[in-house]
PDB file of C-alpha atoms in Angstrom:
ATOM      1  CA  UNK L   6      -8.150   6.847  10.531  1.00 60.00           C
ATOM      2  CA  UNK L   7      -5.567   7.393   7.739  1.00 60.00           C
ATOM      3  CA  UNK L   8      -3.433  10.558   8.337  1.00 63.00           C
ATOM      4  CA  UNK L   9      -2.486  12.773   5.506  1.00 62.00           C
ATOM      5  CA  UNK L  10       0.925  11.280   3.957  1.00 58.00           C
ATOM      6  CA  UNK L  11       2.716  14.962   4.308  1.00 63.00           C
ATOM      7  CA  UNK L  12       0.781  15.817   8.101  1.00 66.00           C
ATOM      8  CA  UNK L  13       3.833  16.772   9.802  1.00 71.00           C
ATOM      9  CA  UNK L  14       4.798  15.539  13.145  1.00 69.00           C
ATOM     10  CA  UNK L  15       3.628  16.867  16.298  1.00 73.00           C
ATOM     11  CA  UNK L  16       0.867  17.379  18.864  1.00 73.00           C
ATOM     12  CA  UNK L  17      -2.975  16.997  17.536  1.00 73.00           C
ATOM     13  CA  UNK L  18      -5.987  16.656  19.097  1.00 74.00           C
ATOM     14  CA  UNK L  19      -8.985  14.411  17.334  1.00 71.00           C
ATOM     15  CA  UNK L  20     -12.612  15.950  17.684  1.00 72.00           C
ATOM     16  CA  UNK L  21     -15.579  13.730  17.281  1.00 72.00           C
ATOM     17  CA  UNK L  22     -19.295  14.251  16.605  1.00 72.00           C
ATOM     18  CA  UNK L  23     -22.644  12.863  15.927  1.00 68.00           C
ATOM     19  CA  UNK L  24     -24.215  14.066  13.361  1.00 74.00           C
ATOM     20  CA  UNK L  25     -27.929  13.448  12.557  1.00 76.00           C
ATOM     21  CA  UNK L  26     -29.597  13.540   9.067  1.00 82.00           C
ATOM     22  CA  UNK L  27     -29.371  16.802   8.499  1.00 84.00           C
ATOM     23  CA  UNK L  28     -25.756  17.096   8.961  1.00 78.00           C
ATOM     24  CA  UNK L  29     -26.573  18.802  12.248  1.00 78.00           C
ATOM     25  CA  UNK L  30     -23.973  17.509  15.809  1.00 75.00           C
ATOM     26  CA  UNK L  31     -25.784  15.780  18.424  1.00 73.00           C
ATOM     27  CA  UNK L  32     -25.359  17.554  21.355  1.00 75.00           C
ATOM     28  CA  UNK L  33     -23.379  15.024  23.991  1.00 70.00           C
ATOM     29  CA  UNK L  34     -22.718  15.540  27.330  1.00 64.00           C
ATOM     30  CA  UNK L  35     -19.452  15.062  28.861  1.00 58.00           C
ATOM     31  CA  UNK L  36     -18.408  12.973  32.084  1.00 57.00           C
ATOM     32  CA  UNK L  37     -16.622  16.471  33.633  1.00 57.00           C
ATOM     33  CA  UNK L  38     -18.578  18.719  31.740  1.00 60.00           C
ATOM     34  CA  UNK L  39     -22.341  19.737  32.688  1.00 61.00           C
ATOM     35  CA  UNK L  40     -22.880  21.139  29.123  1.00 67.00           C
ATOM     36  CA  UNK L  41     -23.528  19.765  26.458  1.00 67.00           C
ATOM     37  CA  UNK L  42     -21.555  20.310  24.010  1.00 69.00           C
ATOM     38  CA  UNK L  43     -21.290  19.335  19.839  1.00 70.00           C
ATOM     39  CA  UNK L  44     -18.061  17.440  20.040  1.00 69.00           C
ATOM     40  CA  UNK L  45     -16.001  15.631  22.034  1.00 66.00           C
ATOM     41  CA  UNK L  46     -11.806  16.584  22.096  1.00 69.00           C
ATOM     42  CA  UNK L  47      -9.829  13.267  22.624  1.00 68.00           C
ATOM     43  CA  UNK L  48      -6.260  13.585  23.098  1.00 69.00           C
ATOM     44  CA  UNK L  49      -3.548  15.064  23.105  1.00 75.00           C
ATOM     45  CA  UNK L  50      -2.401  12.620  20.225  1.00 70.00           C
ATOM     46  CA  UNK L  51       1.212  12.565  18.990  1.00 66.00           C
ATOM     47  CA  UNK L  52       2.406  12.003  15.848  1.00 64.00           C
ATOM     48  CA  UNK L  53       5.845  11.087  15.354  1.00 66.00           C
ATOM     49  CA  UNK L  54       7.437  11.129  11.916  1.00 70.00           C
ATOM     50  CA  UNK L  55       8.677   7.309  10.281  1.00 73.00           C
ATOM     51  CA  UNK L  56      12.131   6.841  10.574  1.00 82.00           C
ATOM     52  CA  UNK L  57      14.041   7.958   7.319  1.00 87.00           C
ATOM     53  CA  UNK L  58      15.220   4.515   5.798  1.00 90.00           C
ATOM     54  CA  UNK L  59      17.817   5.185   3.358  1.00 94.00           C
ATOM     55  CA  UNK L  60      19.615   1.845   3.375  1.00 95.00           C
ATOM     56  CA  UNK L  61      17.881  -1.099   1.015  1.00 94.00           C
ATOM     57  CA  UNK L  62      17.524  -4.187   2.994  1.00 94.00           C
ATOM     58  CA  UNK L  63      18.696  -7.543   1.269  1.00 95.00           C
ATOM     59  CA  UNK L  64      16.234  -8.959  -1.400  1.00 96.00           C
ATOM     60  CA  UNK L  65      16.758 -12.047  -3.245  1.00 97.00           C
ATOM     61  CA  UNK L  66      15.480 -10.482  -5.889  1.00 96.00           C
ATOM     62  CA  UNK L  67      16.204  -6.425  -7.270  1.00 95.00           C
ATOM     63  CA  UNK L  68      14.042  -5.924 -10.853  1.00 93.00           C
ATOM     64  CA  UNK L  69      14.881  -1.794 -10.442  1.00 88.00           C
ATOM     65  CA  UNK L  70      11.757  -1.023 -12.250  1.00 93.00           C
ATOM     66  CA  UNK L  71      10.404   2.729 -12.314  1.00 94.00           C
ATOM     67  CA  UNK L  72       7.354   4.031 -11.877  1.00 94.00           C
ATOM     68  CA  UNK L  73       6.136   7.460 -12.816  1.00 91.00           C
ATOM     69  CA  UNK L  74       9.220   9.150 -12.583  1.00 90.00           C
ATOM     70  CA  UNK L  75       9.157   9.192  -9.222  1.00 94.00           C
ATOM     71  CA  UNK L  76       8.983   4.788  -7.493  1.00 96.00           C
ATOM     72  CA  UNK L  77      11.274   2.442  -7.895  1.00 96.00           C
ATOM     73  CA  UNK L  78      10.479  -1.173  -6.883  1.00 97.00           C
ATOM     74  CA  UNK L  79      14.143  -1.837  -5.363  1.00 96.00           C
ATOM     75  CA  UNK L  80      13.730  -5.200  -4.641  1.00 97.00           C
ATOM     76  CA  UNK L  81      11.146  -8.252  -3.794  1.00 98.00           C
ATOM     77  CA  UNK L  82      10.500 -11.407  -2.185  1.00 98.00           C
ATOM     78  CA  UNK L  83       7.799 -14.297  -2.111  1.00 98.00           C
ATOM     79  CA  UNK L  84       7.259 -16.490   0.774  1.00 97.00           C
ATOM     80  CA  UNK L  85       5.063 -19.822   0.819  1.00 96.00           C
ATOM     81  CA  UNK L  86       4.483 -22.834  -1.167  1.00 92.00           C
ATOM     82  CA  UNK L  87       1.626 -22.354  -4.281  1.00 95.00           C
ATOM     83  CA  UNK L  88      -0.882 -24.717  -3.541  1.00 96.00           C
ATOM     84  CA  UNK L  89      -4.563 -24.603  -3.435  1.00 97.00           C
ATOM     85  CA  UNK L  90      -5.710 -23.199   0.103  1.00 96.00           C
ATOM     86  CA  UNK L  91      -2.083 -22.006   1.150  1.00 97.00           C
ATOM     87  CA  UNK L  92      -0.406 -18.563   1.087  1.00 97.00           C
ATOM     88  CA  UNK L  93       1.944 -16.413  -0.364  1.00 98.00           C
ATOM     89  CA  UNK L  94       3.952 -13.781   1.311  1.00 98.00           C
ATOM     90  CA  UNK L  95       5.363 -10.943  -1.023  1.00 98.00           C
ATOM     91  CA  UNK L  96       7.517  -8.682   0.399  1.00 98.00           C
ATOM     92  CA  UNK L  97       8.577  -5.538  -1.919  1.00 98.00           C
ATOM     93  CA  UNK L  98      10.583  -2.795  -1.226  1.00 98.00           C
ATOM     94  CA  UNK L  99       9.922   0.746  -2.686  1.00 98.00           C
ATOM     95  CA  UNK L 100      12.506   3.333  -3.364  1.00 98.00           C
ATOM     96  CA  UNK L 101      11.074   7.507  -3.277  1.00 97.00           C
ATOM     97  CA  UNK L 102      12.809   8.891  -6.230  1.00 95.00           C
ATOM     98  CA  UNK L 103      10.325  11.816  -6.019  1.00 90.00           C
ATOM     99  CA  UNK L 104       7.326  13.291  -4.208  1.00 89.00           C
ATOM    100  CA  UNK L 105       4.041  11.752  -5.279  1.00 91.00           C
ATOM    101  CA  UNK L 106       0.940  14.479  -5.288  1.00 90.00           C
ATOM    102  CA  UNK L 107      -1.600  11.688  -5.163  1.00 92.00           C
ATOM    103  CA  UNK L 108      -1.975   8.434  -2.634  1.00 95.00           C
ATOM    104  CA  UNK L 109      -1.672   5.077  -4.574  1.00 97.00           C
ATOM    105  CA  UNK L 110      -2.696   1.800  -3.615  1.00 98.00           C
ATOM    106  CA  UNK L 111      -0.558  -1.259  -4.320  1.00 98.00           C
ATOM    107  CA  UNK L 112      -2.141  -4.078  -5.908  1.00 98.00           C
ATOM    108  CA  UNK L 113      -0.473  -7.613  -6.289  1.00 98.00           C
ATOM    109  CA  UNK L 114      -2.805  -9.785  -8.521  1.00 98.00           C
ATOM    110  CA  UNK L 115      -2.462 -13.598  -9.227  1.00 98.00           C
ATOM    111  CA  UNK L 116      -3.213 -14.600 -12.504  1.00 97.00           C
ATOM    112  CA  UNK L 117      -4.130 -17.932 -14.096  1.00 95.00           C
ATOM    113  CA  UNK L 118      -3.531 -19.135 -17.284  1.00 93.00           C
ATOM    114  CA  UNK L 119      -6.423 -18.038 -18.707  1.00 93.00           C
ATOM    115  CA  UNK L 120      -5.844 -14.637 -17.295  1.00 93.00           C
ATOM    116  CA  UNK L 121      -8.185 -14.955 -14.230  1.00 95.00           C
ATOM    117  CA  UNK L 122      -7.736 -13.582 -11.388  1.00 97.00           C
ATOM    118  CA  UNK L 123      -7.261 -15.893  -8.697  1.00 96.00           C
ATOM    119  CA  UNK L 124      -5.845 -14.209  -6.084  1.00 97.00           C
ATOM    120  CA  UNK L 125      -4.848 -10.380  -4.778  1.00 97.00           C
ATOM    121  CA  UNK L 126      -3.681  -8.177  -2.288  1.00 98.00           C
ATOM    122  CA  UNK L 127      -4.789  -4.236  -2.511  1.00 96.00           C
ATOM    123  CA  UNK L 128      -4.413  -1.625  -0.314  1.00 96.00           C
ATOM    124  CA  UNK L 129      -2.148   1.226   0.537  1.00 96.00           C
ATOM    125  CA  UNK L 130       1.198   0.442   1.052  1.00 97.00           C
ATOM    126  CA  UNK L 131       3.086  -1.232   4.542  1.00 96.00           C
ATOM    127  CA  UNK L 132      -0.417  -2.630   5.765  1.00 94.00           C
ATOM    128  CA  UNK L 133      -2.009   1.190   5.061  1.00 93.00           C
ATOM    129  CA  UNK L 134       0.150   2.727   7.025  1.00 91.00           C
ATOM    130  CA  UNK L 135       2.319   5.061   4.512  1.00 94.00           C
ATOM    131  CA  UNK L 136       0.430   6.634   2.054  1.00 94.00           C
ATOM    132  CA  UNK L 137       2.673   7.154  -1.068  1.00 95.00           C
ATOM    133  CA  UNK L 138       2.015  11.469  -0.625  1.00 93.00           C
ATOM    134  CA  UNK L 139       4.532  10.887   2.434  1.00 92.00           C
ATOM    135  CA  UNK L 140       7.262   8.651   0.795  1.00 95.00           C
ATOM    136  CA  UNK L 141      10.357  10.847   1.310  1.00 94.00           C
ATOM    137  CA  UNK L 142      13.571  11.329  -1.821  1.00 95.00           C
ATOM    138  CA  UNK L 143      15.814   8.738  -0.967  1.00 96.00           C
ATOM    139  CA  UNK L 144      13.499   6.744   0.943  1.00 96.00           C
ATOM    140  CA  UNK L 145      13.118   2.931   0.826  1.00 98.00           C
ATOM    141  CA  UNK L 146       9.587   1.451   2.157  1.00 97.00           C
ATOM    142  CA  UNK L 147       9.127  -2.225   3.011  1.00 97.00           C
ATOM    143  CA  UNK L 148       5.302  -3.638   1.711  1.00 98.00           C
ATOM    144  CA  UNK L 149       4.583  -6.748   2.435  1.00 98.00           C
ATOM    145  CA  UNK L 150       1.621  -8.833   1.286  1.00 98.00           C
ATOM    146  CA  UNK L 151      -0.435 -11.716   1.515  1.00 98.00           C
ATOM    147  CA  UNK L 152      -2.269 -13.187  -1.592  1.00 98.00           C
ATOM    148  CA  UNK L 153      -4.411 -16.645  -0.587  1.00 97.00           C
ATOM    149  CA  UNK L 154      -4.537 -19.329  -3.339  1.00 97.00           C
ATOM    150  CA  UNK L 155      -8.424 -20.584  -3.543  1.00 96.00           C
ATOM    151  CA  UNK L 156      -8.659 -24.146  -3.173  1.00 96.00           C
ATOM    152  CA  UNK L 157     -10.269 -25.010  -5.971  1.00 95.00           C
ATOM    153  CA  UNK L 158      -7.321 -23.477  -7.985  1.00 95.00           C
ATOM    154  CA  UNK L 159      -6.015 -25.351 -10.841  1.00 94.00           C
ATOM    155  CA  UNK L 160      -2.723 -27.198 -11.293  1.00 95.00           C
ATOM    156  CA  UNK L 161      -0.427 -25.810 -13.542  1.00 96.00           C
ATOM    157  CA  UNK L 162       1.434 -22.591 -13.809  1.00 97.00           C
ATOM    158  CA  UNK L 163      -0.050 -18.901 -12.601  1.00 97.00           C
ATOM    159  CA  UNK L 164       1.696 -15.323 -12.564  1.00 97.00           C
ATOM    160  CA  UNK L 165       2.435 -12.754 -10.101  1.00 97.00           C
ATOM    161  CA  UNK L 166       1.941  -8.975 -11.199  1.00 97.00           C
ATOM    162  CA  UNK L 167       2.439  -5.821  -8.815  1.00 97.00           C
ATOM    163  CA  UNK L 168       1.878  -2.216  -9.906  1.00 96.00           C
ATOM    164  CA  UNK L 169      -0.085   1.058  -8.097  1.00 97.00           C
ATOM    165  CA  UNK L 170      -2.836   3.133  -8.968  1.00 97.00           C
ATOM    166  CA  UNK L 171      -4.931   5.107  -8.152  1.00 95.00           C
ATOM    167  CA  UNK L 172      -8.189   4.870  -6.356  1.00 94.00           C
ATOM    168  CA  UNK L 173      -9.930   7.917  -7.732  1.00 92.00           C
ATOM    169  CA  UNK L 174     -10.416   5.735 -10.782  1.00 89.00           C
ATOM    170  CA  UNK L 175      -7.520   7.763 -13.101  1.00 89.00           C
ATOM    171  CA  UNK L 176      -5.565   4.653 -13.276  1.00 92.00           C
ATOM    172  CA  UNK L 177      -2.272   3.369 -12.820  1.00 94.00           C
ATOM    173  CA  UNK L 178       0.799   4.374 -12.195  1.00 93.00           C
ATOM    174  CA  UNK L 179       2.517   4.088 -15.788  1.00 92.00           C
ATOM    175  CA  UNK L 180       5.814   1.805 -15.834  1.00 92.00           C
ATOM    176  CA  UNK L 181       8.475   4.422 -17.159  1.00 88.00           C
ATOM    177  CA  UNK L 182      11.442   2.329 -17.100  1.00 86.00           C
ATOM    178  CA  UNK L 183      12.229  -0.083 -19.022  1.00 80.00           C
ATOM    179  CA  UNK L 184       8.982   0.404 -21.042  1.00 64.00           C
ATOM    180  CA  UNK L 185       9.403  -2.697 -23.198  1.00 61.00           C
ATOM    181  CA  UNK L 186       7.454  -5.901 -21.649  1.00 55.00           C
ATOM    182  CA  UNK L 187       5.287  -4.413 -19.531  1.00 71.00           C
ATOM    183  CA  UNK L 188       1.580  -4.402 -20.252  1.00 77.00           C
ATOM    184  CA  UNK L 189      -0.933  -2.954 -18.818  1.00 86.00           C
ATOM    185  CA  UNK L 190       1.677  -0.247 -16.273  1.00 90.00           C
ATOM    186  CA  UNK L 191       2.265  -3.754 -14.151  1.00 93.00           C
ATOM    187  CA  UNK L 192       5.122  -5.532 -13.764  1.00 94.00           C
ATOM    188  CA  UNK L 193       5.484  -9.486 -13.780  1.00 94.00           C
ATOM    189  CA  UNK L 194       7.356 -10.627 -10.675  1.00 95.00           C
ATOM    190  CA  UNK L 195       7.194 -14.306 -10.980  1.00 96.00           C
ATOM    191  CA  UNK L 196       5.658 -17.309 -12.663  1.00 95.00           C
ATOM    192  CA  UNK L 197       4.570 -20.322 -10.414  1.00 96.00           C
ATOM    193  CA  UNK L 198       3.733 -23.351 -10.838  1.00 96.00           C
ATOM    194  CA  UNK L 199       0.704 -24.667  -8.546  1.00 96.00           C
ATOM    195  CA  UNK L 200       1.462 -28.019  -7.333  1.00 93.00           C
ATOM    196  CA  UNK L 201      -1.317 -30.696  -5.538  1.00 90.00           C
TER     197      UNK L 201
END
C-alpha cells in the first residue's frame, strides 16, 4: 500500500476484508473473537513523517531545470558502464519549490538513435515511496534508478531523458524553465555511447 503523499503522521489502524462478487464482506472469524465479523483491524500502525531534507547532497552534475512551477531537478548522477546486458544507475535529486495537487511518476527513458526506446525506469519517485503530493517547500528528494541495457542493443551512441507525468493519462509535467531545447516536457541528461 501507497499512503496518501499529505496523510499526516500518527497512529492508524489498517482494516481488511473479503469481498465477494457482489461487493458484499465475507464474514471471517477471528482467532480471539467467536464472531464473525466483516473485517479484520491490524495494527496499531505508525506513521512517522520523512525527515525534512533541506540541504542538496553533492552531484557531479546540477542542470537546475524547472518543472511546473513547482520541481526543480537540483542535481543528477549516472552509475555503470553502457554496454549491452549491463546497468545504469541514475541518481537525481528533486528540489519542492511548491506543493504539487497531483502524484507524478518519474520516468527515465533510454533512447536509441533511431528514437527507440531501449531502456526505462518508471515509477513514483525514491523506489515509490514519496509521492510528489507530499514533497515539502524547500525540500530536496533523492530518486534513484535503474535502466537495463538489452543485449542485443546496438553500438553506437543512445540518450538519456528524465521528466514526470502523470498517470491519469493528462500528461507531463511541462518543462517551465529554460523552455528552449526541451521537447516533448523532458529533459536530456546525457548522451552515451554503447561500447562492445
Amino acid at each position: 500500500l501507497t499512503s496518501p503523499g499529505r496523510m499526516p503522521a500518527g497512529e492508524y489502524r489498517l482494516e481488511v476484508a473479503l469481498l465477494d462478487s457482489a461487493a458484499q464482506a465475507i464474514p471471517a472469524t477471528e482467532i480471539w473473537r467467536a464472531e464473525p465479523t466483516e473485517k479484520v483491524i491490524a495494527g496499531p500502525l505508525y506513521l512517522a513523517d520523512w525527515p525534512l531534507v533541506t540541504t542538496p547532497p553533492a552531484m557531479p552534475h546540477v542542470p537546475n531545470v524547472l518543472f511546473g512551477n513547482a520541481v526543480r531537478l537540483w542535481g543528477f548522477d549516472i552509475q555503470g558502464d553502457a554496454r549491452p546486458g549491463q546497468t545504469l544507475g541514475v541518481t537525481l535529486v528533486w528540489y519542492s519549490e511548491g506543493q504539487l495537487e497531483q502524484d507524478y511518476h518519474v520516468f527515465v527513458h533510454l533512447i536509441d538513435a533511431q528514437g527507440a526506446l531501449l531502456g526505462q525506469s518508471d515509477g513514483l519517485p525514491a523506489n515509490w515511496t514519496r509521492p510528489t503530493t507530499g514533497w515539502r517547500p524547500g525540500e530536496y528528494i533523492k530518486d534513484e534508478h535503474t535502466v537495463l541495457i538489452p543485449a542485443e542493443a546496438a553500438i553506437g551512441p543512445v540518450y538519456l531523458w528524465v521528466g514526470l507525468y502523470s498517470p491519469d493519462g493528462s500528461g507531463r509535467l511541462p518543462i517551465t524553465n529554460p523552455l528552449e531545447g526541451q521537447p516533448n516536457d523532458r529533459l536530456q541528461l546525457d548522451i552515451l555511447v554503447i561500447k562492445p
